[in-house]
Coordinates of C-alpha atoms and ligand atoms in Angstrom, one line a residue:
M1 CA 4.2 30.4 49.7
R2 CA 7.3 31.0 47.6
Q3 CA 6.8 29.4 44.2
T4 CA 10.0 27.5 43.3
W5 CA 10.9 25.1 40.5
R6 CA 13.2 22.2 40.3
W7 CA 15.9 22.4 37.7
F8 CA 18.5 19.7 37.1
G9 CA 21.2 21.9 35.7
P10 CA 22.4 23.0 32.2
A11 CA 21.5 19.6 30.6
D12 CA 17.8 19.9 31.8
K13 CA 15.6 20.0 28.7
V14 CA 13.3 22.4 30.6
T15 CA 15.3 25.6 30.7
L16 CA 15.4 28.4 33.2
A17 CA 13.6 30.5 30.6
D18 CA 10.8 28.0 30.8
A19 CA 10.8 28.2 34.5
R20 CA 10.5 32.0 34.4
Q21 CA 7.7 31.8 32.0
A22 CA 5.9 29.3 34.2
G23 CA 6.1 32.0 36.9
A24 CA 8.8 30.4 39.2
E25 CA 10.3 32.8 41.7
G26 CA 13.2 30.6 42.8
I27 CA 15.1 27.5 41.8
V28 CA 15.6 24.2 43.5
T29 CA 18.6 22.3 42.4
A30 CA 21.6 20.2 43.5
L31 CA 25.2 19.3 42.5
H32 CA 23.9 16.1 41.0
H33 CA 27.4 15.2 39.6
I34 CA 29.0 15.0 43.0
P35 CA 28.8 11.5 44.5
S36 CA 27.1 11.1 47.9
G37 CA 29.5 11.2 50.7
A38 CA 31.8 13.8 49.0
I39 CA 32.2 17.5 50.0
W40 CA 30.3 20.2 48.1
H41 CA 33.1 22.7 47.6
A42 CA 32.6 26.4 47.5
E43 CA 33.7 26.7 43.8
E44 CA 31.2 24.1 42.7
I45 CA 28.4 25.7 44.6
E46 CA 29.3 29.1 43.1
K47 CA 29.4 27.7 39.6
R48 CA 25.9 26.3 40.0
Q49 CA 24.7 29.7 41.4
R50 CA 26.0 31.5 38.3
E51 CA 24.4 28.9 36.1
V52 CA 21.1 29.7 37.8
A53 CA 21.6 33.4 37.7
F54 CA 22.4 33.7 34.0
H55 CA 20.9 32.3 30.8
P56 CA 23.3 30.7 28.4
D57 CA 23.5 34.0 26.4
G58 CA 24.7 35.8 29.5
S59 CA 21.5 37.7 30.3
M60 CA 20.1 37.5 33.8
T61 CA 17.4 35.0 34.7
H62 CA 16.3 37.0 37.8
L63 CA 16.3 33.6 39.6
K64 CA 18.4 32.4 42.5
W65 CA 19.2 28.9 43.8
E66 CA 17.1 28.9 46.9
V67 CA 16.7 25.3 47.9
V68 CA 19.1 22.3 47.8
E69 CA 17.4 19.1 46.7
S70 CA 19.1 17.1 47.8
L71 CA 22.3 17.1 49.8
P72 CA 22.5 13.3 49.7
V73 CA 23.0 11.1 52.7
S74 CA 25.3 8.3 51.8
E75 CA 24.5 4.6 52.2
A76 CA 27.5 4.4 54.5
I77 CA 25.8 7.0 56.8
R78 CA 22.5 5.3 56.6
T79 CA 24.0 2.0 57.6
R80 CA 26.7 3.4 59.8
T81 CA 29.3 1.2 58.1
G82 CA 32.4 1.8 56.1
E83 CA 33.4 5.4 55.5
W84 CA 30.4 6.9 57.5
R85 CA 32.4 9.0 59.9
A86 CA 34.3 10.7 57.1
H87 CA 31.0 11.2 55.2
V88 CA 29.4 13.0 58.3
V89 CA 32.4 15.3 58.4
H90 CA 32.0 16.0 54.7
Y91 CA 28.3 16.6 55.2
R92 CA 29.0 19.3 57.8
R93 CA 31.6 20.9 55.5
S94 CA 29.1 21.0 52.7
L95 CA 26.6 22.6 55.0
E96 CA 29.1 25.3 55.9
N97 CA 29.9 25.9 52.3
L98 CA 26.2 26.2 51.4
A99 CA 25.6 28.6 54.3
R100 CA 28.5 30.8 53.2
A101 CA 26.9 30.9 49.7
G102 CA 23.6 32.0 51.3
I103 CA 21.6 28.9 50.5
R104 CA 19.5 28.0 53.6
T105 CA 17.1 25.3 52.8
I106 CA 18.5 21.8 52.5
C107 CA 16.4 18.8 51.6
Y108 CA 17.5 15.2 51.9
N109 CA 16.0 11.8 52.4
F110 CA 16.7 8.7 54.4
M111 CA 15.3 6.0 52.1
P112 CA 17.6 2.9 52.1
V113 CA 19.1 2.0 48.7
L114 CA 16.2 3.2 46.5
D115 CA 15.1 6.8 46.3
W116 CA 11.6 7.3 44.8
T117 CA 10.2 4.3 42.9
R118 CA 7.8 3.9 40.0
T119 CA 7.0 1.0 37.8
D120 CA 5.7 3.0 34.8
L121 CA 7.1 6.3 33.8
A122 CA 4.6 7.1 31.0
W123 CA 1.3 5.5 31.9
R124 CA -1.5 6.7 29.5
V125 CA -4.2 8.6 31.3
G126 CA -7.8 9.3 30.2
H127 CA -7.0 12.7 28.5
G128 CA -4.3 11.1 26.3
G129 CA -1.3 12.5 28.2
T130 CA 0.9 10.3 30.4
A131 CA 1.6 10.1 34.1
M132 CA 3.9 8.1 36.4
R133 CA 2.5 5.1 38.1
F134 CA 3.5 2.7 40.9
D135 CA 1.8 -0.6 40.3
L136 CA 2.2 -3.1 43.2
A137 CA 1.7 -6.2 41.1
D138 CA 4.3 -5.0 38.6
F139 CA 6.6 -4.2 41.5
A140 CA 6.0 -7.8 42.7
V141 CA 7.0 -9.0 39.2
F142 CA 10.3 -7.3 39.6
D143 CA 10.9 -8.4 43.2
I144 CA 9.8 -12.0 42.9
H145 CA 10.7 -12.9 39.2
I146 CA 13.4 -10.5 38.0
L147 CA 15.4 -9.6 41.1
K148 CA 14.5 -13.0 42.6
R149 CA 14.9 -11.7 46.1
R150 CA 14.7 -14.5 48.7
G151 CA 11.5 -14.2 50.7
A152 CA 10.0 -11.7 48.3
R153 CA 6.8 -13.6 47.7
D154 CA 6.0 -13.5 51.5
D155 CA 6.0 -9.7 51.3
F156 CA 3.0 -9.5 49.1
S157 CA -0.6 -10.7 49.6
P158 CA -1.3 -14.1 47.8
A159 CA -3.6 -12.2 45.4
V160 CA -0.9 -9.7 44.4
A161 CA 1.7 -12.5 44.1
A162 CA -0.6 -14.6 41.9
E163 CA -1.2 -11.5 39.7
A164 CA 2.5 -11.0 39.5
D165 CA 3.1 -14.6 38.3
R166 CA 0.5 -14.2 35.6
R167 CA 1.9 -10.8 34.4
F168 CA 5.4 -12.1 34.4
R169 CA 4.4 -15.0 32.1
D170 CA 2.7 -12.6 29.7
M171 CA 5.5 -9.9 29.6
D172 CA 7.9 -9.9 26.7
D173 CA 11.6 -9.4 27.4
A174 CA 11.5 -5.7 26.4
R175 CA 8.8 -5.0 29.0
R176 CA 10.7 -7.0 31.7
E177 CA 13.8 -5.0 31.0
A178 CA 12.0 -1.7 31.0
L179 CA 10.4 -2.5 34.3
A180 CA 13.7 -3.4 35.8
A181 CA 15.3 -0.3 34.5
N182 CA 12.5 1.9 35.8
I183 CA 13.2 0.5 39.3
V184 CA 16.9 0.1 39.5
A185 CA 18.4 2.7 37.2
G186 CA 17.3 5.6 39.5
L187 CA 14.8 8.3 38.7
P188 CA 15.7 12.0 38.3
G189 CA 17.5 13.3 41.4
A190 CA 18.3 9.8 42.7
Q191 CA 21.9 9.7 43.6
E192 CA 22.4 6.0 43.2
H193 CA 22.1 4.0 40.0
W194 CA 22.1 0.3 40.4
T195 CA 22.3 -2.9 38.4
L196 CA 20.6 -6.0 39.5
E197 CA 23.9 -7.2 40.9
S198 CA 24.8 -4.1 42.8
L199 CA 21.3 -3.8 44.1
R200 CA 21.5 -7.3 45.6
E201 CA 24.8 -6.4 47.3
H202 CA 23.3 -3.3 48.8
L203 CA 20.2 -5.1 50.0
A204 CA 22.5 -7.5 51.8
A205 CA 24.1 -4.6 53.7
Y206 CA 20.7 -4.1 55.4
A207 CA 20.4 -7.7 56.6
G208 CA 20.7 -6.7 60.2
I209 CA 19.0 -3.3 60.0
G210 CA 15.4 -3.1 60.9
P211 CA 13.2 0.0 61.3
E212 CA 14.3 0.7 64.9
R213 CA 17.9 0.6 64.0
L214 CA 17.4 2.7 60.8
R215 CA 15.5 5.3 62.8
Q216 CA 18.2 5.5 65.4
N217 CA 20.8 5.9 62.6
L218 CA 18.8 8.9 61.3
I219 CA 18.5 10.4 64.8
D220 CA 22.2 9.9 65.4
F221 CA 23.0 11.5 62.1
L222 CA 20.8 14.5 62.8
A223 CA 22.3 14.8 66.3
E224 CA 25.6 15.3 64.5
V225 CA 24.6 17.6 61.8
A226 CA 21.5 19.5 62.8
P227 CA 23.2 21.6 65.6
D228 CA 25.6 22.8 63.0
A229 CA 22.8 23.6 60.6
E230 CA 21.1 25.6 63.4
R231 CA 24.2 27.6 64.2
L232 CA 24.7 28.3 60.5
G233 CA 21.0 29.5 60.1
L234 CA 20.2 26.5 57.8
R235 CA 17.0 24.5 57.6
L236 CA 17.3 20.8 57.1
C237 CA 14.2 19.1 55.8
C238 CA 13.7 15.3 55.4
H239 CA 11.7 14.2 52.4
P240 CA 9.2 11.3 53.1
D241 CA 9.6 7.8 51.8
D242 CA 8.2 7.5 48.3
P243 CA 6.2 5.4 48.3
P244 CA 5.6 5.5 52.1
F245 CA 5.9 1.8 52.8
P246 CA 8.7 -0.8 52.9
L247 CA 10.0 -2.1 49.5
L248 CA 12.4 -5.0 48.8
G249 CA 12.3 -5.9 52.5
L250 CA 14.0 -2.7 53.4
P251 CA 12.9 -0.6 56.4
R252 CA 11.4 2.8 55.7
V253 CA 11.0 5.2 58.6
M254 CA 9.7 8.5 57.3
S255 CA 6.3 7.5 56.1
T256 CA 3.8 8.6 58.7
L257 CA 3.1 11.4 61.2
A258 CA 4.4 9.2 64.0
D259 CA 7.6 8.6 62.1
Y260 CA 8.2 12.4 61.7
L261 CA 7.3 13.2 65.3
A262 CA 9.7 10.6 66.6
V263 CA 12.6 12.1 64.7
L264 CA 11.6 15.8 65.3
D265 CA 11.3 15.2 69.0
A266 CA 14.5 13.3 69.3
V267 CA 16.5 16.2 67.9
D268 CA 14.2 19.0 69.0
I269 CA 15.6 22.1 67.2
P270 CA 14.1 24.1 64.3
A271 CA 16.9 23.2 61.9
N272 CA 15.7 19.6 62.1
G273 CA 12.6 19.8 59.9
V274 CA 10.3 18.4 57.2
T275 CA 9.9 18.4 53.5
F276 CA 6.2 18.1 53.3
C277 CA 5.6 16.1 50.1
T278 CA 1.9 15.6 49.6
G279 CA 2.5 13.2 46.7
S280 CA 4.7 10.8 48.7
L281 CA 2.7 10.9 51.9
G282 CA -0.6 10.8 50.0
A283 CA 0.0 7.2 48.9
R284 CA -1.2 6.0 52.3
P285 CA -4.9 6.4 53.1
D286 CA -4.0 6.6 56.8
N287 CA -2.1 9.8 56.3
D288 CA -4.5 12.7 56.9
L289 CA -2.6 15.3 55.0
P290 CA -4.3 18.5 56.2
A291 CA -4.0 17.3 59.8
M292 CA -0.3 16.4 59.2
A293 CA 0.4 19.8 57.7
A294 CA -1.1 21.4 60.9
A295 CA 0.7 19.0 63.3
L296 CA 4.1 19.4 61.6
G297 CA 3.5 23.0 60.7
P298 CA 6.3 24.9 62.6
R299 CA 8.9 22.4 61.4
I300 CA 7.9 22.4 57.7
H301 CA 10.7 24.0 55.7
F302 CA 9.9 23.0 52.2
V303 CA 6.7 21.9 50.5
H304 CA 6.2 19.6 47.5
L305 CA 2.6 19.8 46.1
R306 CA 1.4 16.9 44.0
N307 CA -1.5 14.5 44.1
V308 CA -1.6 10.7 43.7
R309 CA -4.7 8.7 43.1
R310 CA -4.7 5.4 45.0
D311 CA -6.3 2.3 43.3
T312 CA -7.3 1.0 46.7
D313 CA -7.3 2.1 50.3
E314 CA -4.8 -0.5 51.4
V315 CA -1.2 -0.2 52.5
P316 CA 0.7 -0.9 50.3
C317 CA -1.3 0.0 47.2
S318 CA -0.9 1.0 43.6
F319 CA -1.4 4.6 42.5
F320 CA -0.7 7.0 39.7
E321 CA 0.2 10.7 39.7
D322 CA -3.0 12.5 39.0
E323 CA -3.5 16.2 38.3
H324 CA -2.5 18.5 41.1
L325 CA -6.1 19.3 42.2
A326 CA -7.4 15.8 41.4
G327 CA -6.2 12.6 43.1
S328 CA -7.0 11.3 46.5
T329 CA -5.6 14.2 48.6
D330 CA -7.8 17.2 49.4
M331 CA -5.2 19.7 48.0
V332 CA -7.3 22.8 48.8
A333 CA -7.5 21.8 52.4
V334 CA -3.7 21.1 52.5
V335 CA -2.9 24.5 51.0
A336 CA -5.3 26.2 53.5
A337 CA -3.4 24.5 56.4
L338 CA 0.0 25.6 55.0
L339 CA -1.2 29.2 54.5
A340 CA -2.6 29.1 58.1
E341 CA 0.9 28.0 59.3
E342 CA 2.5 30.9 57.4
A343 CA 0.1 33.4 59.0
R344 CA 0.9 31.9 62.4
R345 CA 4.6 32.4 61.7
R346 CA 4.1 36.0 60.7
E347 CA 2.3 36.6 64.0
E348 CA 5.3 35.1 65.7
G349 CA 7.6 37.3 63.7
R350 CA 9.5 34.4 62.3
A351 CA 11.9 35.3 59.5
D352 CA 11.1 32.1 57.7
A353 CA 7.3 32.7 57.6
E354 CA 7.1 32.2 53.9
M355 CA 7.7 28.5 52.9
P356 CA 9.2 27.5 49.6
M357 CA 6.9 25.2 47.7
R358 CA 7.3 23.6 44.3
P359 CA 4.8 22.0 42.0
D360 CA 6.1 18.5 42.3
H361 CA 6.0 16.3 39.2
G362 CA 3.5 16.9 36.4
Q363 CA 1.8 14.8 33.8
D364 CA 3.2 14.9 30.3
I365 CA 0.8 16.8 28.2
L366 CA 0.9 18.7 24.9
D367 CA 4.5 19.3 23.8
D368 CA 5.8 17.5 26.9
L369 CA 5.0 14.3 25.0
S370 CA 7.7 15.0 22.5
R371 CA 10.3 17.0 24.4
G372 CA 11.8 14.1 26.4
A373 CA 12.4 15.9 29.6
Q374 CA 13.2 14.0 32.8
P375 CA 10.4 11.6 33.9
G376 CA 8.1 13.5 36.2
Y377 CA 9.6 16.9 35.4
P378 CA 8.0 18.1 32.2
A379 CA 7.6 21.9 31.4
I380 CA 3.9 22.1 30.7
G381 CA 2.5 19.6 33.1
R382 CA 4.4 21.3 35.9
L383 CA 3.4 24.8 34.7
K384 CA -0.2 23.6 34.7
G385 CA 0.2 22.3 38.3
L386 CA 1.8 25.5 39.5
A387 CA -0.9 27.6 37.8
E388 CA -3.7 25.6 39.5
L389 CA -2.0 25.8 42.9
R390 CA -1.3 29.5 42.5
G391 CA -5.0 29.9 41.8
V392 CA -5.8 28.1 45.0
M393 CA -3.4 30.2 47.0
A394 CA -4.7 33.4 45.5
A395 CA -8.3 32.5 46.2
L396 CA -7.6 31.3 49.8
S397 CA -5.6 34.5 50.5
H398 CA -8.2 36.9 49.1
P399 CA -10.3 38.8 51.6
A400 CA -13.4 38.2 49.4
G401 CA -13.0 34.5 50.0
R402 CA -13.2 34.9 53.8
P403 CA -16.5 34.4 55.6
Ligands
LIG1 C1 11.2 13.0 43.3 C2 11.8 13.7 44.4 C3 12.8 12.9 45.3 C4 13.4 13.8 46.3 C5 14.4 13.1 47.2 C6 14.8 14.1 48.3 O1 10.7 13.6 42.4 O2 10.9 14.3 45.2 O3 13.8 12.3 44.5 O4 14.2 14.8 45.6 O5 13.9 12.0 47.7 O6 15.9 13.7 48.9

């Protein structure tokens, strides 16, 4: 697999020099400053390509922008309301501009309102470093007591709701505010940043949209853009819901194998593909990740490798982001399935036999704890994850390791 690295642009406290020293071969980035729904113009794309190619002192990084994460799908497109038609036209223009710039892999997601969600961005783990955590009872505190969403209590088990009542009573204002900010302010890469008020408005926009309707909106969107992507030689890849279960009463439709198969079959062309994120999908015990990697194999265009440890085997559940080879997912078996898919593609003569992967997230360890990089995206924690994964790939690919 091609070892890539997410970089958030010149303001990222983890530099391209860091990425190089971590052993990254290519860069994953986006035009984060452009609002969703707007066109990514050629000049902006080229500017970012130059920023990736050269260090601030003008020397070459020997890195290229290889994957877009993400070309955001607007809320208007997801709900098919307001300016959605214009936004689809803009999306197609952006795809053309990216193709012209030679960038072929385009990640996006179809999560309503909230992109990835955590309740704690610096949860202390046993070794003294920190990790991100999603705690269901804390999320219930937010939903029931802070957002005060109507009907919220019914979406949790009585035990979780009771725990949330207790925790809310014991929380001081600072903790309540931090919890709300973690959830509504948007984590790195999220396109939307809400306040409690704007979040309520956007939730209301989904009043009549259940899972079937949302899935159909995704399929209709793909029917409009994926044939263009195919003609342009691009690979679209949908990131799973993170976490992979409904939140805030919103439907989520990219959480399981069945979800993916429905969407891949509905628009059955190679350009309509998958971002295989083991960390997101791994938060459900009923997702068998090695089996999913095999089943979705030919349509996987981008891979995120990370490992969550679930507190329980229920859906939904609490979890934290464990080390890349720890956690509840059998990472070695997943990597083996992905390498087998690459071998299969090489046999077939596919030009895209090598899949881009990135070490997704990392725990904050050592100097990460004082650097203040973006939550989930520290230098050393990711470097460690990449190094461990690279070791697995090397071992699984070595003739000495074969029976
Ligand atoms: C989190 C990321 C997500 C992802 C988007 C893809 O770390 O994996 O924000 O980039 O959901 O559209």
